mmCIF file of C-alpha atoms and ligand atoms in Angstrom:
data_model
loop_
_atom_site.group_PDB
_atom_site.id
_atom_site.type_symbol
_atom_site.label_atom_id
_atom_site.label_comp_id
_atom_site.label_asym_id
_atom_site.label_seq_id
_atom_site.Cartn_x
_atom_site.Cartn_y
_atom_site.Cartn_z
ATOM 1 C CA MET Y 1052 51.107 -20.088 -66.363
ATOM 2 C CA GLN Y 1053 48.463 -22.541 -65.218
ATOM 3 C CA LEU Y 1054 50.024 -25.532 -63.470
ATOM 4 C CA SER Y 1055 48.047 -28.736 -63.120
ATOM 5 C CA SER Y 1056 45.805 -29.118 -60.087
ATOM 6 C CA ARG Y 1057 47.776 -32.309 -59.479
ATOM 7 C CA ALA Y 1058 50.945 -30.283 -58.990
ATOM 8 C CA THR Y 1059 49.408 -27.429 -57.030
ATOM 9 C CA SER Y 1060 47.609 -29.739 -54.604
ATOM 10 C CA LEU Y 1061 50.907 -31.125 -53.282
ATOM 11 C CA THR Y 1062 52.169 -30.027 -49.859
ATOM 12 C CA PRO Y 1063 55.777 -28.805 -49.961
ATOM 13 C CA SER Y 1064 58.048 -31.035 -47.869
ATOM 14 C CA LEU Y 1065 58.437 -29.515 -44.398
ATOM 15 C CA SER Y 1066 61.354 -31.770 -43.606
ATOM 16 C CA LEU Y 1067 63.233 -30.338 -46.569
ATOM 17 C CA SER Y 1068 62.425 -26.738 -45.598
ATOM 18 C CA ILE Y 1069 63.841 -27.159 -42.058
ATOM 19 C CA ASP Y 1070 66.798 -28.926 -43.596
ATOM 20 C CA SER Y 1071 67.497 -26.073 -46.005
ATOM 21 C CA LYS Y 1072 67.207 -23.508 -43.188
ATOM 22 C CA ALA Y 1073 69.649 -25.548 -41.115
ATOM 23 C CA LYS Y 1074 72.046 -25.826 -44.071
ATOM 24 C CA ALA Y 1075 71.860 -22.089 -44.732
ATOM 25 C CA MET Y 1076 72.704 -21.405 -41.066
ATOM 26 C CA LYS Y 1077 75.578 -23.882 -41.239
ATOM 27 C CA SER Y 1078 76.976 -22.175 -44.303
ATOM 28 C CA GLU Y 1079 76.970 -18.904 -42.326
ATOM 29 C CA GLY Y 1080 79.314 -20.662 -39.900
ATOM 30 C CA ILE Y 1081 76.709 -21.394 -37.211
ATOM 31 C CA ASP Y 1082 77.304 -24.631 -35.314
ATOM 32 C CA ILE Y 1083 74.057 -26.540 -35.946
ATOM 33 C CA CYS Y 1084 73.217 -29.905 -34.374
ATOM 34 C CA SER Y 1085 70.943 -31.542 -36.910
ATOM 35 C CA PHE Y 1086 68.557 -34.348 -36.013
ATOM 36 C CA GLY Y 1087 66.864 -33.996 -39.378
ATOM 37 C CA ALA Y 1088 68.590 -36.721 -41.395
ATOM 38 C CA GLY Y 1089 66.432 -39.317 -43.106
ATOM 39 C CA GLU Y 1090 69.380 -41.413 -44.213
ATOM 40 C CA PRO Y 1091 72.162 -43.443 -42.583
ATOM 41 C CA ASP Y 1092 75.335 -41.417 -41.975
ATOM 42 C CA PHE Y 1093 77.400 -44.502 -42.919
ATOM 43 C CA ASP Y 1094 79.012 -45.207 -46.272
ATOM 44 C CA THR Y 1095 77.828 -47.946 -48.645
ATOM 45 C CA PRO Y 1096 79.800 -51.168 -47.960
ATOM 46 C CA GLU Y 1097 82.959 -51.480 -50.066
ATOM 47 C CA HIS Y 1098 82.014 -54.750 -51.790
ATOM 48 C CA VAL Y 1099 78.782 -53.144 -53.015
ATOM 49 C CA LYS Y 1100 80.644 -50.195 -54.474
ATOM 50 C CA ALA Y 1101 83.195 -52.566 -56.044
ATOM 51 C CA ALA Y 1102 80.437 -54.533 -57.792
ATOM 52 C CA ALA Y 1103 78.963 -51.377 -59.327
ATOM 53 C CA ILE Y 1104 82.412 -50.136 -60.393
ATOM 54 C CA ALA Y 1105 83.191 -53.514 -61.983
ATOM 55 C CA ALA Y 1106 79.840 -53.401 -63.813
ATOM 56 C CA LEU Y 1107 80.622 -49.933 -65.150
ATOM 57 C CA GLU Y 1108 84.084 -50.980 -66.256
ATOM 58 C CA ALA Y 1109 82.651 -54.036 -67.994
ATOM 59 C CA GLY Y 1110 80.337 -51.783 -69.986
ATOM 60 C CA PHE Y 1111 77.163 -52.731 -68.138
ATOM 61 C CA THR Y 1112 75.771 -49.347 -69.036
ATOM 62 C CA LYS Y 1113 72.737 -50.045 -71.192
ATOM 63 C CA TYR Y 1114 68.997 -50.461 -70.634
ATOM 64 C CA THR Y 1115 68.027 -53.553 -68.708
ATOM 65 C CA PRO Y 1116 64.560 -55.149 -68.632
ATOM 66 C CA SER Y 1117 62.336 -52.505 -67.034
ATOM 67 C CA SER Y 1118 61.452 -54.824 -64.157
ATOM 68 C CA GLY Y 1119 65.140 -55.419 -63.331
ATOM 69 C CA ILE Y 1120 67.936 -57.828 -64.238
ATOM 70 C CA PRO Y 1121 66.940 -61.488 -63.781
ATOM 71 C CA GLU Y 1122 69.742 -62.273 -61.309
ATOM 72 C CA LEU Y 1123 68.716 -59.403 -59.012
ATOM 73 C CA ARG Y 1124 65.040 -60.387 -59.182
ATOM 74 C CA GLN Y 1125 66.048 -63.947 -58.270
ATOM 75 C CA ALA Y 1126 68.222 -62.674 -55.382
ATOM 76 C CA ILE Y 1127 65.215 -60.670 -54.135
ATOM 77 C CA VAL Y 1128 63.014 -63.780 -54.375
ATOM 78 C CA ASP Y 1129 65.588 -65.645 -52.249
ATOM 79 C CA LYS Y 1130 65.868 -62.769 -49.754
ATOM 80 C CA LEU Y 1131 62.102 -62.472 -49.311
ATOM 81 C CA PHE Y 1132 61.825 -66.243 -48.853
ATOM 82 C CA ASN Y 1133 64.707 -66.586 -46.400
ATOM 83 C CA ASP Y 1134 64.188 -63.426 -44.343
ATOM 84 C CA ASN Y 1135 60.460 -62.837 -44.621
ATOM 85 C CA ASP Y 1136 58.833 -66.192 -45.288
ATOM 86 C CA LEU Y 1137 57.337 -64.787 -48.491
ATOM 87 C CA GLU Y 1138 57.218 -67.050 -51.535
ATOM 88 C CA TYR Y 1139 57.298 -65.009 -54.729
ATOM 89 C CA LYS Y 1140 58.300 -65.967 -58.263
ATOM 90 C CA PRO Y 1141 60.736 -63.656 -60.117
ATOM 91 C CA SER Y 1142 57.801 -62.483 -62.274
ATOM 92 C CA GLN Y 1143 56.216 -61.030 -59.119
ATOM 93 C CA ILE Y 1144 59.223 -58.832 -58.349
ATOM 94 C CA ILE Y 1145 59.724 -55.359 -59.848
ATOM 95 C CA VAL Y 1146 62.956 -53.458 -59.206
ATOM 96 C CA SER Y 1147 62.458 -49.673 -59.079
ATOM 97 C CA ASN Y 1148 64.316 -46.416 -58.431
ATOM 98 C CA GLY Y 1149 63.989 -46.679 -54.649
ATOM 99 C CA ALA Y 1150 61.301 -47.904 -52.285
ATOM 100 C CA LYS Y 1151 59.602 -44.539 -52.729
ATOM 101 C CA HIS Y 1152 59.179 -45.259 -56.429
ATOM 102 C CA ALA Y 1153 57.974 -48.788 -55.633
ATOM 103 C CA CYS Y 1154 55.306 -47.393 -53.259
ATOM 104 C CA TYR Y 1155 54.161 -44.866 -55.825
ATOM 105 C CA ASN Y 1156 54.038 -47.488 -58.594
ATOM 106 C CA ALA Y 1157 51.990 -49.766 -56.346
ATOM 107 C CA ILE Y 1158 49.493 -47.007 -55.544
ATOM 108 C CA LEU Y 1159 49.245 -45.884 -59.188
ATOM 109 C CA ALA Y 1160 48.646 -49.453 -60.305
ATOM 110 C CA THR Y 1161 45.797 -50.073 -57.858
ATOM 111 C CA CYS Y 1162 44.143 -46.808 -56.727
ATOM 112 C CA GLN Y 1163 42.054 -44.283 -58.648
ATOM 113 C CA PRO Y 1164 39.539 -41.476 -58.145
ATOM 114 C CA GLY Y 1165 36.800 -42.599 -55.782
ATOM 115 C CA ASP Y 1166 39.112 -44.858 -53.774
ATOM 116 C CA GLU Y 1167 40.181 -44.247 -50.188
ATOM 117 C CA VAL Y 1168 43.515 -45.275 -48.732
ATOM 118 C CA ILE Y 1169 43.845 -45.651 -44.968
ATOM 119 C CA ILE Y 1170 47.070 -44.167 -43.603
ATOM 120 C CA PRO Y 1171 47.846 -44.529 -39.883
ATOM 121 C CA ALA Y 1172 49.181 -41.224 -38.482
ATOM 122 C CA PRO Y 1173 51.898 -40.229 -37.742
ATOM 123 C CA TYR Y 1174 52.943 -41.331 -41.243
ATOM 124 C CA TRP Y 1175 55.840 -41.004 -43.644
ATOM 125 C CA LEU Y 1176 55.053 -37.744 -45.378
ATOM 126 C CA SER Y 1177 55.103 -39.015 -48.956
ATOM 127 C CA TYR Y 1178 52.198 -41.471 -48.584
ATOM 128 C CA PRO Y 1179 49.345 -38.922 -48.686
ATOM 129 C CA GLU Y 1180 50.875 -37.132 -51.660
ATOM 130 C CA MET Y 1181 51.289 -40.384 -53.586
ATOM 131 C CA VAL Y 1182 47.661 -41.255 -52.914
ATOM 132 C CA ARG Y 1183 46.532 -37.807 -54.068
ATOM 133 C CA LEU Y 1184 48.686 -38.008 -57.204
ATOM 134 C CA ALA Y 1185 46.827 -41.220 -58.048
ATOM 135 C CA GLY Y 1186 43.558 -39.278 -57.702
ATOM 136 C CA ALA Y 1187 42.516 -41.246 -54.615
ATOM 137 C CA GLU Y 1188 41.844 -39.885 -51.143
ATOM 138 C CA PRO Y 1189 43.969 -40.433 -48.040
ATOM 139 C CA VAL Y 1190 42.024 -41.260 -44.868
ATOM 140 C CA PHE Y 1191 44.085 -40.685 -41.748
ATOM 141 C CA VAL Y 1192 43.679 -42.699 -38.585
ATOM 142 C CA GLN Y 1193 45.323 -41.088 -35.565
ATOM 143 C CA THR Y 1194 47.165 -43.791 -33.641
ATOM 144 C CA LYS Y 1195 47.717 -43.608 -29.898
ATOM 145 C CA GLU Y 1196 50.895 -43.360 -27.892
ATOM 146 C CA GLU Y 1197 49.599 -46.042 -25.522
ATOM 147 C CA ASN Y 1198 49.407 -48.375 -28.551
ATOM 148 C CA HIS Y 1199 52.978 -47.432 -29.468
ATOM 149 C CA TRP Y 1200 51.669 -45.360 -32.381
ATOM 150 C CA LYS Y 1201 50.311 -48.484 -34.107
ATOM 151 C CA ILE Y 1202 46.901 -48.795 -35.710
ATOM 152 C CA THR Y 1203 44.744 -51.472 -34.099
ATOM 153 C CA ALA Y 1204 42.516 -53.824 -36.066
ATOM 154 C CA GLU Y 1205 39.519 -52.122 -34.466
ATOM 155 C CA GLU Y 1206 40.637 -48.629 -35.518
ATOM 156 C CA PHE Y 1207 41.215 -49.964 -39.027
ATOM 157 C CA GLU Y 1208 37.749 -51.513 -39.137
ATOM 158 C CA ASN Y 1209 36.134 -48.289 -37.903
ATOM 159 C CA ALA Y 1210 37.857 -46.252 -40.634
ATOM 160 C CA MET Y 1211 36.708 -48.567 -43.421
ATOM 161 C CA THR Y 1212 34.019 -47.457 -45.874
ATOM 162 C CA PRO Y 1213 32.733 -49.096 -49.071
ATOM 163 C CA ARG Y 1214 35.338 -46.962 -50.879
ATOM 164 C CA THR Y 1215 38.359 -48.242 -48.952
ATOM 165 C CA LYS Y 1216 40.830 -49.735 -51.402
ATOM 166 C CA MET Y 1217 44.075 -49.999 -49.453
ATOM 167 C CA ILE Y 1218 45.742 -49.632 -46.074
ATOM 168 C CA ILE Y 1219 49.395 -48.649 -45.736
ATOM 169 C CA ILE Y 1220 51.384 -50.413 -43.028
ATOM 170 C CA ASN Y 1221 54.934 -49.221 -42.412
ATOM 171 C CA THR Y 1222 56.931 -51.398 -40.048
ATOM 172 C CA PRO Y 1223 59.408 -50.463 -38.610
ATOM 173 C CA GLY Y 1224 57.833 -47.055 -38.944
ATOM 174 C CA ASN Y 1225 58.975 -43.589 -39.907
ATOM 175 C CA PRO Y 1226 58.624 -41.313 -37.885
ATOM 176 C CA THR Y 1227 57.558 -43.477 -34.919
ATOM 177 C CA GLY Y 1228 60.129 -46.289 -34.912
ATOM 178 C CA SER Y 1229 57.240 -48.627 -34.053
ATOM 179 C CA VAL Y 1230 57.474 -52.302 -34.963
ATOM 180 C CA TYR Y 1231 54.274 -54.348 -35.391
ATOM 181 C CA SER Y 1232 54.212 -57.798 -33.805
ATOM 182 C CA ARG Y 1233 53.094 -60.854 -35.731
ATOM 183 C CA SER Y 1234 49.807 -61.016 -33.839
ATOM 184 C CA GLU Y 1235 49.043 -57.328 -34.506
ATOM 185 C CA LEU Y 1236 49.670 -57.918 -38.209
ATOM 186 C CA GLU Y 1237 47.482 -61.034 -38.169
ATOM 187 C CA MET Y 1238 44.581 -59.037 -36.752
ATOM 188 C CA ILE Y 1239 45.004 -56.256 -39.302
ATOM 189 C CA ALA Y 1240 45.263 -58.800 -42.125
ATOM 190 C CA ALA Y 1241 42.066 -60.506 -40.947
ATOM 191 C CA VAL Y 1242 40.159 -57.193 -41.172
ATOM 192 C CA ALA Y 1243 41.653 -56.502 -44.628
ATOM 193 C CA ALA Y 1244 40.627 -59.970 -45.831
ATOM 194 C CA GLU Y 1245 36.961 -59.447 -44.871
ATOM 195 C CA GLU Y 1246 36.515 -56.725 -47.485
ATOM 196 C CA GLU Y 1247 39.482 -57.557 -49.713
ATOM 197 C CA ILE Y 1248 41.361 -54.379 -48.854
ATOM 198 C CA LEU Y 1249 44.847 -54.227 -50.363
ATOM 199 C CA ILE Y 1250 47.797 -53.821 -47.999
ATOM 200 C CA LEU Y 1251 50.839 -51.784 -48.973
ATOM 201 C CA SER Y 1252 53.540 -53.006 -46.609
ATOM 202 C CA ASP Y 1253 56.548 -50.679 -46.529
ATOM 203 C CA GLU Y 1254 59.385 -52.607 -44.896
ATOM 204 C CA ILE Y 1255 62.321 -50.354 -45.814
ATOM 205 C CA TYR Y 1256 63.592 -50.188 -42.186
ATOM 206 C CA GLU Y 1257 63.359 -53.962 -41.738
ATOM 207 C CA LYS Y 1258 66.998 -54.475 -40.769
ATOM 208 C CA LEU Y 1259 67.007 -51.735 -38.129
ATOM 209 C CA VAL Y 1260 65.283 -53.333 -35.125
ATOM 210 C CA TYR Y 1261 66.509 -53.270 -31.524
ATOM 211 C CA ASP Y 1262 66.075 -54.808 -28.066
ATOM 212 C CA GLY Y 1263 65.172 -58.216 -29.495
ATOM 213 C CA ALA Y 1264 62.277 -56.814 -31.551
ATOM 214 C CA GLU Y 1265 61.560 -58.908 -34.640
ATOM 215 C CA HIS Y 1266 60.400 -57.705 -38.022
ATOM 216 C CA PHE Y 1267 57.436 -59.534 -39.592
ATOM 217 C CA SER Y 1268 55.974 -59.174 -43.062
ATOM 218 C CA ILE Y 1269 52.204 -58.922 -43.107
ATOM 219 C CA GLY Y 1270 52.100 -60.738 -46.448
ATOM 220 C CA ALA Y 1271 53.482 -63.820 -44.693
ATOM 221 C CA VAL Y 1272 50.775 -64.195 -42.058
ATOM 222 C CA GLY Y 1273 48.550 -66.345 -44.300
ATOM 223 C CA PRO Y 1274 47.305 -66.931 -47.862
ATOM 224 C CA ASP Y 1275 44.631 -64.201 -47.738
ATOM 225 C CA ALA Y 1276 47.170 -61.632 -46.599
ATOM 226 C CA TYR Y 1277 49.632 -62.817 -49.244
ATOM 227 C CA ASN Y 1278 47.067 -62.310 -52.000
ATOM 228 C CA LEU Y 1279 46.260 -58.773 -50.827
ATOM 229 C CA THR Y 1280 49.739 -57.510 -49.983
ATOM 230 C CA ILE Y 1281 52.278 -55.542 -51.948
ATOM 231 C CA THR Y 1282 55.576 -55.859 -50.095
ATOM 232 C CA VAL Y 1283 57.970 -52.935 -50.578
ATOM 233 C CA ASN Y 1284 61.605 -52.936 -49.549
ATOM 234 C CA GLY Y 1285 64.919 -51.608 -50.799
ATOM 235 C CA PHE Y 1286 68.576 -50.904 -50.223
ATOM 236 C CA SER Y 1287 68.635 -47.318 -48.936
ATOM 237 C CA LYS Y 1288 68.466 -47.903 -45.197
ATOM 238 C CA ALA Y 1289 69.889 -51.416 -44.715
ATOM 239 C CA TYR Y 1290 72.937 -50.893 -46.920
ATOM 240 C CA ALA Y 1291 73.310 -47.112 -46.658
ATOM 241 C CA MET Y 1292 72.523 -46.743 -50.381
ATOM 242 C CA THR Y 1293 70.112 -43.788 -50.418
ATOM 243 C CA GLY Y 1294 71.773 -42.100 -53.402
ATOM 244 C CA TRP Y 1295 71.778 -45.244 -55.521
ATOM 245 C CA ARG Y 1296 67.993 -45.134 -55.917
ATOM 246 C CA LEU Y 1297 67.233 -48.823 -55.750
ATOM 247 C CA GLY Y 1298 64.190 -50.526 -54.271
ATOM 248 C CA TYR Y 1299 61.667 -53.203 -55.144
ATOM 249 C CA LEU Y 1300 58.266 -54.682 -54.574
ATOM 250 C CA GLY Y 1301 56.795 -58.153 -54.523
ATOM 251 C CA ALA Y 1302 53.105 -58.464 -55.386
ATOM 252 C CA PRO Y 1303 50.409 -60.739 -56.787
ATOM 253 C CA GLU Y 1304 51.098 -61.397 -60.497
ATOM 254 C CA ALA Y 1305 48.419 -59.055 -61.873
ATOM 255 C CA ILE Y 1306 49.657 -56.132 -59.764
ATOM 256 C CA ALA Y 1307 53.298 -56.827 -60.619
ATOM 257 C CA ARG Y 1308 52.422 -56.834 -64.326
ATOM 258 C CA ALA Y 1309 50.569 -53.518 -63.997
ATOM 259 C CA VAL Y 1310 53.494 -51.979 -62.079
ATOM 260 C CA ASP Y 1311 55.910 -53.192 -64.742
ATOM 261 C CA SER Y 1312 53.799 -51.639 -67.441
ATOM 262 C CA ILE Y 1313 53.572 -48.265 -65.627
ATOM 263 C CA GLN Y 1314 57.283 -48.242 -64.861
ATOM 264 C CA SER Y 1315 58.230 -49.197 -68.420
ATOM 265 C CA HIS Y 1316 56.521 -46.031 -69.700
ATOM 266 C CA ILE Y 1317 57.756 -43.631 -67.033
ATOM 267 C CA THR Y 1318 61.293 -44.441 -65.912
ATOM 268 C CA SER Y 1319 62.198 -47.792 -67.532
ATOM 269 C CA ASN Y 1320 64.713 -49.760 -65.488
ATOM 270 C CA ALA Y 1321 66.515 -48.748 -62.336
ATOM 271 C CA CYS Y 1322 70.142 -47.775 -63.054
ATOM 272 C CA SER Y 1323 71.927 -50.789 -64.573
ATOM 273 C CA PHE Y 1324 75.135 -50.745 -62.496
ATOM 274 C CA ALA Y 1325 73.235 -49.839 -59.318
ATOM 275 C CA GLN Y 1326 71.340 -53.098 -59.825
ATOM 276 C CA LYS Y 1327 74.687 -54.956 -59.827
ATOM 277 C CA GLY Y 1328 75.521 -53.187 -56.568
ATOM 278 C CA GLY Y 1329 72.171 -54.279 -55.153
ATOM 279 C CA LEU Y 1330 72.902 -57.847 -56.145
ATOM 280 C CA ALA Y 1331 76.220 -57.711 -54.271
ATOM 281 C CA ALA Y 1332 74.459 -56.187 -51.252
ATOM 282 C CA LEU Y 1333 71.995 -59.073 -51.029
ATOM 283 C CA LYS Y 1334 74.505 -61.815 -51.784
ATOM 284 C CA GLY Y 1335 77.510 -60.525 -49.852
ATOM 285 C CA GLU Y 1336 78.376 -60.385 -46.144
ATOM 286 C CA GLN Y 1337 75.704 -58.909 -43.902
ATOM 287 C CA GLN Y 1338 78.084 -57.955 -41.089
ATOM 288 C CA SER Y 1339 78.121 -54.314 -42.152
ATOM 289 C CA VAL Y 1340 74.338 -54.215 -41.700
ATOM 290 C CA THR Y 1341 74.654 -55.613 -38.172
ATOM 291 C CA ASP Y 1342 77.516 -53.244 -37.320
ATOM 292 C CA MET Y 1343 75.510 -50.244 -38.461
ATOM 293 C CA ARG Y 1344 72.486 -51.417 -36.511
ATOM 294 C CA ASP Y 1345 74.589 -51.858 -33.359
ATOM 295 C CA GLU Y 1346 75.945 -48.331 -33.707
ATOM 296 C CA PHE Y 1347 72.424 -46.950 -34.199
ATOM 297 C CA ASN Y 1348 71.363 -48.807 -31.080
ATOM 298 C CA LEU Y 1349 74.059 -47.147 -28.929
ATOM 299 C CA ARG Y 1350 72.834 -43.752 -30.049
ATOM 300 C CA ARG Y 1351 69.215 -44.733 -29.523
ATOM 301 C CA GLU Y 1352 69.922 -45.885 -25.958
ATOM 302 C CA TYR Y 1353 71.747 -42.664 -25.215
ATOM 303 C CA MET Y 1354 68.914 -40.500 -26.545
ATOM 304 C CA LEU Y 1355 66.208 -42.466 -24.760
ATOM 305 C CA ASP Y 1356 68.125 -42.130 -21.512
ATOM 306 C CA ARG Y 1357 68.336 -38.361 -21.987
ATOM 307 C CA PHE Y 1358 64.631 -38.045 -22.876
ATOM 308 C CA SER Y 1359 63.667 -40.107 -19.831
ATOM 309 C CA LYS Y 1360 65.145 -37.358 -17.643
ATOM 310 C CA MET Y 1361 63.176 -34.547 -19.266
ATOM 311 C CA PRO Y 1362 59.948 -34.002 -17.316
ATOM 312 C CA ASN Y 1363 57.881 -32.294 -20.016
ATOM 313 C CA ILE Y 1364 58.757 -34.524 -22.939
ATOM 314 C CA SER Y 1365 57.158 -37.906 -23.520
ATOM 315 C CA VAL Y 1366 58.649 -40.502 -25.779
ATOM 316 C CA VAL Y 1367 57.364 -43.938 -26.769
ATOM 317 C CA ARG Y 1368 60.354 -46.303 -26.840
ATOM 318 C CA PRO Y 1369 60.951 -46.955 -30.546
ATOM 319 C CA ASP Y 1370 61.959 -50.523 -31.440
ATOM 320 C CA GLY Y 1371 63.130 -49.787 -34.966
ATOM 321 C CA ALA Y 1372 64.300 -47.392 -37.709
ATOM 322 C CA PHE Y 1373 66.519 -44.467 -36.569
ATOM 323 C CA TYR Y 1374 64.006 -41.979 -35.224
ATOM 324 C CA VAL Y 1375 62.640 -40.906 -31.871
ATOM 325 C CA LEU Y 1376 59.280 -39.137 -31.957
ATOM 326 C CA ALA Y 1377 59.056 -36.817 -28.961
ATOM 327 C CA ASN Y 1378 55.743 -35.429 -27.731
ATOM 328 C CA VAL Y 1379 56.494 -31.793 -26.865
ATOM 329 C CA SER Y 1380 52.876 -30.615 -26.538
ATOM 330 C CA LYS Y 1381 53.240 -29.844 -22.811
ATOM 331 C CA LEU Y 1382 55.451 -26.928 -23.807
ATOM 332 C CA GLY Y 1383 52.460 -25.325 -25.499
ATOM 333 C CA LEU Y 1384 53.768 -24.607 -29.000
ATOM 334 C CA SER Y 1385 52.722 -25.979 -32.380
ATOM 335 C CA SER Y 1386 55.308 -28.391 -33.745
ATOM 336 C CA GLN Y 1387 56.326 -25.972 -36.488
ATOM 337 C CA ASN Y 1388 56.724 -23.105 -34.037
ATOM 338 C CA PHE Y 1389 58.632 -25.383 -31.667
ATOM 339 C CA ALA Y 1390 61.009 -26.554 -34.424
ATOM 340 C CA ASP Y 1391 61.542 -23.007 -35.719
ATOM 341 C CA ARG Y 1392 62.366 -21.659 -32.253
ATOM 342 C CA LEU Y 1393 64.566 -24.620 -31.407
ATOM 343 C CA LEU Y 1394 66.552 -23.957 -34.564
ATOM 344 C CA SER Y 1395 66.847 -20.197 -34.190
ATOM 345 C CA LYS Y 1396 67.450 -20.108 -30.398
ATOM 346 C CA ALA Y 1397 69.353 -23.336 -29.728
ATOM 347 C CA ASN Y 1398 70.770 -24.196 -33.172
ATOM 348 C CA VAL Y 1399 69.130 -27.624 -33.123
ATOM 349 C CA ALA Y 1400 67.256 -28.937 -36.170
ATOM 350 C CA VAL Y 1401 64.362 -31.394 -35.807
ATOM 351 C CA VAL Y 1402 61.400 -32.130 -38.092
ATOM 352 C CA PRO Y 1403 58.018 -30.785 -36.894
ATOM 353 C CA GLY Y 1404 55.435 -33.528 -36.430
ATOM 354 C CA VAL Y 1405 52.838 -31.608 -38.425
ATOM 355 C CA ALA Y 1406 54.704 -32.892 -41.486
ATOM 356 C CA PHE Y 1407 53.795 -36.425 -40.363
ATOM 357 C CA GLY Y 1408 50.220 -35.597 -39.402
ATOM 358 C CA ASP Y 1409 50.812 -35.060 -35.661
ATOM 359 C CA ASP Y 1410 51.247 -31.520 -34.427
ATOM 360 C CA ARG Y 1411 52.117 -32.540 -30.849
ATOM 361 C CA THR Y 1412 55.431 -34.085 -31.797
ATOM 362 C CA VAL Y 1413 58.833 -33.454 -33.319
ATOM 363 C CA ARG Y 1414 61.063 -36.082 -34.915
ATOM 364 C CA PHE Y 1415 64.674 -36.643 -33.931
ATOM 365 C CA SER Y 1416 66.828 -38.746 -36.233
ATOM 366 C CA TYR Y 1417 69.875 -40.416 -34.703
ATOM 367 C CA ALA Y 1418 71.518 -40.960 -38.072
ATOM 368 C CA THR Y 1419 74.272 -38.645 -36.920
ATOM 369 C CA GLY Y 1420 77.407 -39.061 -34.764
ATOM 370 C CA LEU Y 1421 77.199 -39.480 -30.985
ATOM 371 C CA ASP Y 1422 79.193 -36.280 -30.412
ATOM 372 C CA VAL Y 1423 76.555 -34.232 -32.280
ATOM 373 C CA ILE Y 1424 73.791 -36.123 -30.490
ATOM 374 C CA LYS Y 1425 75.279 -35.349 -27.062
ATOM 375 C CA LYS Y 1426 75.726 -31.682 -27.801
ATOM 376 C CA GLY Y 1427 72.302 -31.449 -29.424
ATOM 377 C CA MET Y 1428 70.560 -33.138 -26.482
ATOM 378 C CA ASP Y 1429 72.275 -30.736 -24.046
ATOM 379 C CA ARG Y 1430 71.001 -27.800 -26.078
ATOM 380 C CA PHE Y 1431 67.536 -29.305 -26.405
ATOM 381 C CA GLU Y 1432 67.270 -29.887 -22.659
ATOM 382 C CA GLU Y 1433 68.302 -26.333 -21.943
ATOM 383 C CA PHE Y 1434 65.857 -24.995 -24.544
ATOM 384 C CA CYS Y 1435 62.968 -26.950 -22.990
ATOM 385 C CA ARG Y 1436 63.773 -25.476 -19.581
ATOM 386 C CA THR Y 1437 63.554 -21.951 -20.898
ATOM 387 C CA VAL Y 1438 60.889 -22.074 -23.627
HETATM 388 C C1 PLP Q 2033 58.981 -45.157 -44.659
HETATM 389 C C2 PLP Q 2033 59.851 -44.896 -45.837
HETATM 390 N N1 PLP Q 2033 59.607 -45.556 -46.981
HETATM 391 C C3 PLP Q 2033 60.366 -45.350 -48.078
HETATM 392 C C4 PLP Q 2033 61.415 -44.461 -48.057
HETATM 393 C C5 PLP Q 2033 62.188 -44.218 -49.321
HETATM 394 O O1 PLP Q 2033 63.195 -45.126 -49.527
HETATM 395 P P1 PLP Q 2033 64.048 -45.094 -50.869
HETATM 396 O O2 PLP Q 2033 65.262 -44.279 -50.609
HETATM 397 O O3 PLP Q 2033 64.379 -46.545 -51.129
HETATM 398 O O4 PLP Q 2033 63.207 -44.532 -51.948
HETATM 399 C C6 PLP Q 2033 61.702 -43.745 -46.888
HETATM 400 C C7 PLP Q 2033 62.805 -42.750 -46.877
HETATM 401 O O5 PLP Q 2033 62.945 -41.934 -46.022
HETATM 402 C C8 PLP Q 2033 60.910 -43.979 -45.749
HETATM 403 O O6 PLP Q 2033 61.147 -43.321 -44.604
#
């Protein structure tokens, strides 16, 4: 059977393949320390679950407007205003089935064959595939460790061509943990404004920042940036709601309308009672978010301390998300080979950086308990001594 070129051009997810190998080994009874997780290992806060259960029991089980229930869109407007200094109207907000869906909708609504989308590498592995699915072309810009894996305005400018339609900025970043400062975002926004390049700002890890780092939204740096930016966020990481599939975007009216139209034909609304849970998450106590962040920070400090004592591994101190990207290139293996050997010889699972567009690195997630982290770091250290 002939599959579409769209389908066959996609790269299978390397993070999932390591994960399934690790799971298969676990099911054989092997004690695996996995640093592969892309989701918080905490449970969704109780009051969020209670709101969804109450909605189900009240029969809130039907279609909603495809763009989301009005009270959730209003709560998102309030959140973006209070936390991010972004002034949207409810009509500019579209609720989707996760931030991933929101990113894809945004790209589908704005990019087409002939367009280029600038993606700073290392990148979250779904961006290039989304761009390709839209028929556009990803253009990768390799960022530097000395710039904390962040694209500079100059690098952005140098990568621009007459075909550039969009740049994707992900702060805090996956897999780097890098957090852009306000002034870095201002410089990037100024370059974007010169040629009216759209900015897709993926802020899903917003609430997970450490050591006094602050999250800024590029859409809030000025009116030009606001008019060019699609702000994406969601519930998965901040409220440990990955399985609920709930995210959103805020965008200029014309883009929001186009996204609504695309979504209405493909998925319709995000799950009705999940939306009620999302409403409770935004309106309820935020202490659980802070508690989770503090726990992540303890693990992060521990891991960074361990890495700092490993002579052949270099790590840029991540200020956000729950990942550490370790440069293992001094050990002379490709990232895939390194990850495969680490798994088979030391029973430690990490994601090879080639999946994120950087073959010198592997990604460690600390969304796992400190006991596993300690044991896994011991094994990793020993493996690096003997590789
Ligand atoms: C950078 C980034 N954006 C978006 C997502 C997807 O979030 P959601 O679960 O809301 O679709 C992820 C998930 O790993 C991510 O790392």
